[in-house]
Amino acid sequence: MPGLSGLFIADLNRAYADEWLAVYSYTHMAQVVTGRPAAKHLAGLLQETAAEELEHQEELAERIIQLGGEPLADPSKLVEASNEGYPTPPAGATDFEGIVKTVIEAERGAIEVYNKLAKKTAGKDPITYELIVHILGEEIEHEDEFENLIS
Ligand SMILES: [Fe+2]
Ligand SMILES: [Fe+2]
């Protein structure tokens, strides 16, 4: 039933915008802390996580297209098109705790978004549901990994 699955295109596009914003924010934070020896581990984890958000962005784009939609084309619209807005990095590049908290907050937002989307697609669109559950699992791992840095 392509008509029914098409209902999820707008939701998927909002998540797509969130993923791009996370890629930008996490990559930026990795870059500004890189070279500071105390932050080597943090920089590595930010880079790895950004790479997975980029995969999520790709997977969402693929599904949006399969459903007959178009992924958002205009990067100047990313913030307003997103669920969560931009995960704004802390002012200081050496504010490691601030960086970790920025990621944790973004990951919690993502978990909420994908939880809702999983409920919405369950029993209606199995392919989208499987994708959402897969992404949700990785967002839960991300949140855990950054939680472990400060606990
Ligand atoms: Fe993600
Ligand atoms: Fe994530």
Short mmCIF file of N, CA and C in Angstrom, two decimals, residues 1 19 28 35 41 43 53 58 66-67 69 71 78 83 95 107 119 122 124 128-130 134 143 146 148:
data_model
loop_
_atom_site.label_atom_id
_atom_site.label_comp_id
_atom_site.label_asym_id
_atom_site.label_seq_id
_atom_site.Cartn_x
_atom_site.Cartn_y
_atom_site.Cartn_z
N MET A 1 0.83 -1.21 0.00
CA MET A 1 0.00 0.00 0.00
C MET A 1 0.86 1.25 0.00
N GLU A 19 19.42 14.10 11.41
CA GLU A 19 20.67 13.35 11.20
C GLU A 19 21.76 14.23 10.60
N HIS A 28 31.95 18.89 13.86
CA HIS A 28 32.55 20.15 14.30
C HIS A 28 33.19 20.00 15.68
N GLY A 35 43.54 17.16 18.63
CA GLY A 35 44.82 17.83 18.90
C GLY A 35 44.99 18.19 20.35
N HIS A 41 40.20 10.58 23.10
CA HIS A 41 39.15 9.57 23.13
C HIS A 41 37.80 10.18 22.72
N ALA A 43 37.29 12.88 20.92
CA ALA A 43 37.29 13.23 19.49
C ALA A 43 37.02 12.00 18.63
N GLU A 53 25.72 8.62 12.14
CA GLU A 53 24.60 9.53 11.82
C GLU A 53 24.53 9.75 10.30
N GLU A 58 21.76 8.49 5.16
CA GLU A 58 21.72 7.79 3.87
C GLU A 58 20.56 6.78 3.83
N GLN A 66 12.34 5.57 -2.01
CA GLN A 66 11.54 4.37 -2.30
C GLN A 66 10.04 4.65 -2.15
N LEU A 67 9.71 5.52 -1.20
CA LEU A 67 8.30 5.83 -0.94
C LEU A 67 7.75 6.89 -1.90
N GLY A 69 9.14 10.00 -2.28
CA GLY A 69 9.42 11.36 -1.83
C GLY A 69 10.79 11.85 -2.28
N PRO A 71 14.30 13.64 -0.51
CA PRO A 71 14.95 14.16 0.70
C PRO A 71 15.14 15.68 0.57
N LEU A 78 17.42 23.14 6.99
CA LEU A 78 17.59 21.97 7.87
C LEU A 78 17.04 22.18 9.28
N ASN A 83 13.18 17.87 13.74
CA ASN A 83 12.42 17.72 14.98
C ASN A 83 13.10 18.46 16.12
N ASP A 95 35.51 22.60 26.73
CA ASP A 95 34.42 22.25 27.65
C ASP A 95 33.96 20.83 27.32
N GLU A 107 21.00 12.79 21.52
CA GLU A 107 20.68 11.35 21.41
C GLU A 107 19.35 11.04 22.09
N LYS A 119 6.39 3.30 16.75
CA LYS A 119 4.98 3.03 17.10
C LYS A 119 4.05 3.35 15.94
N ALA A 122 4.58 0.68 13.03
CA ALA A 122 4.39 -0.73 13.38
C ALA A 122 3.09 -1.26 12.78
N LYS A 124 2.07 -1.14 9.88
CA LYS A 124 1.58 -0.39 8.72
C LYS A 124 2.57 -0.40 7.57
N THR A 128 9.80 0.32 6.59
CA THR A 128 10.15 1.53 7.32
C THR A 128 10.32 1.21 8.81
N TYR A 129 9.44 0.38 9.33
CA TYR A 129 9.52 -0.01 10.75
C TYR A 129 10.87 -0.65 11.07
N GLU A 130 11.30 -1.61 10.22
CA GLU A 130 12.60 -2.28 10.42
C GLU A 130 13.74 -1.27 10.43
N HIS A 134 16.20 -0.34 13.63
CA HIS A 134 17.66 -0.44 13.46
C HIS A 134 18.34 0.88 13.90
N GLU A 143 23.80 7.04 23.04
CA GLU A 143 23.49 7.69 24.31
C GLU A 143 24.28 7.03 25.44
N PHE A 146 28.13 7.88 25.46
CA PHE A 146 28.46 9.23 25.97
C PHE A 146 28.10 9.36 27.45
N ASN A 148 28.52 6.99 29.54
CA ASN A 148 29.63 6.33 30.22
C ASN A 148 30.83 7.25 30.39
#
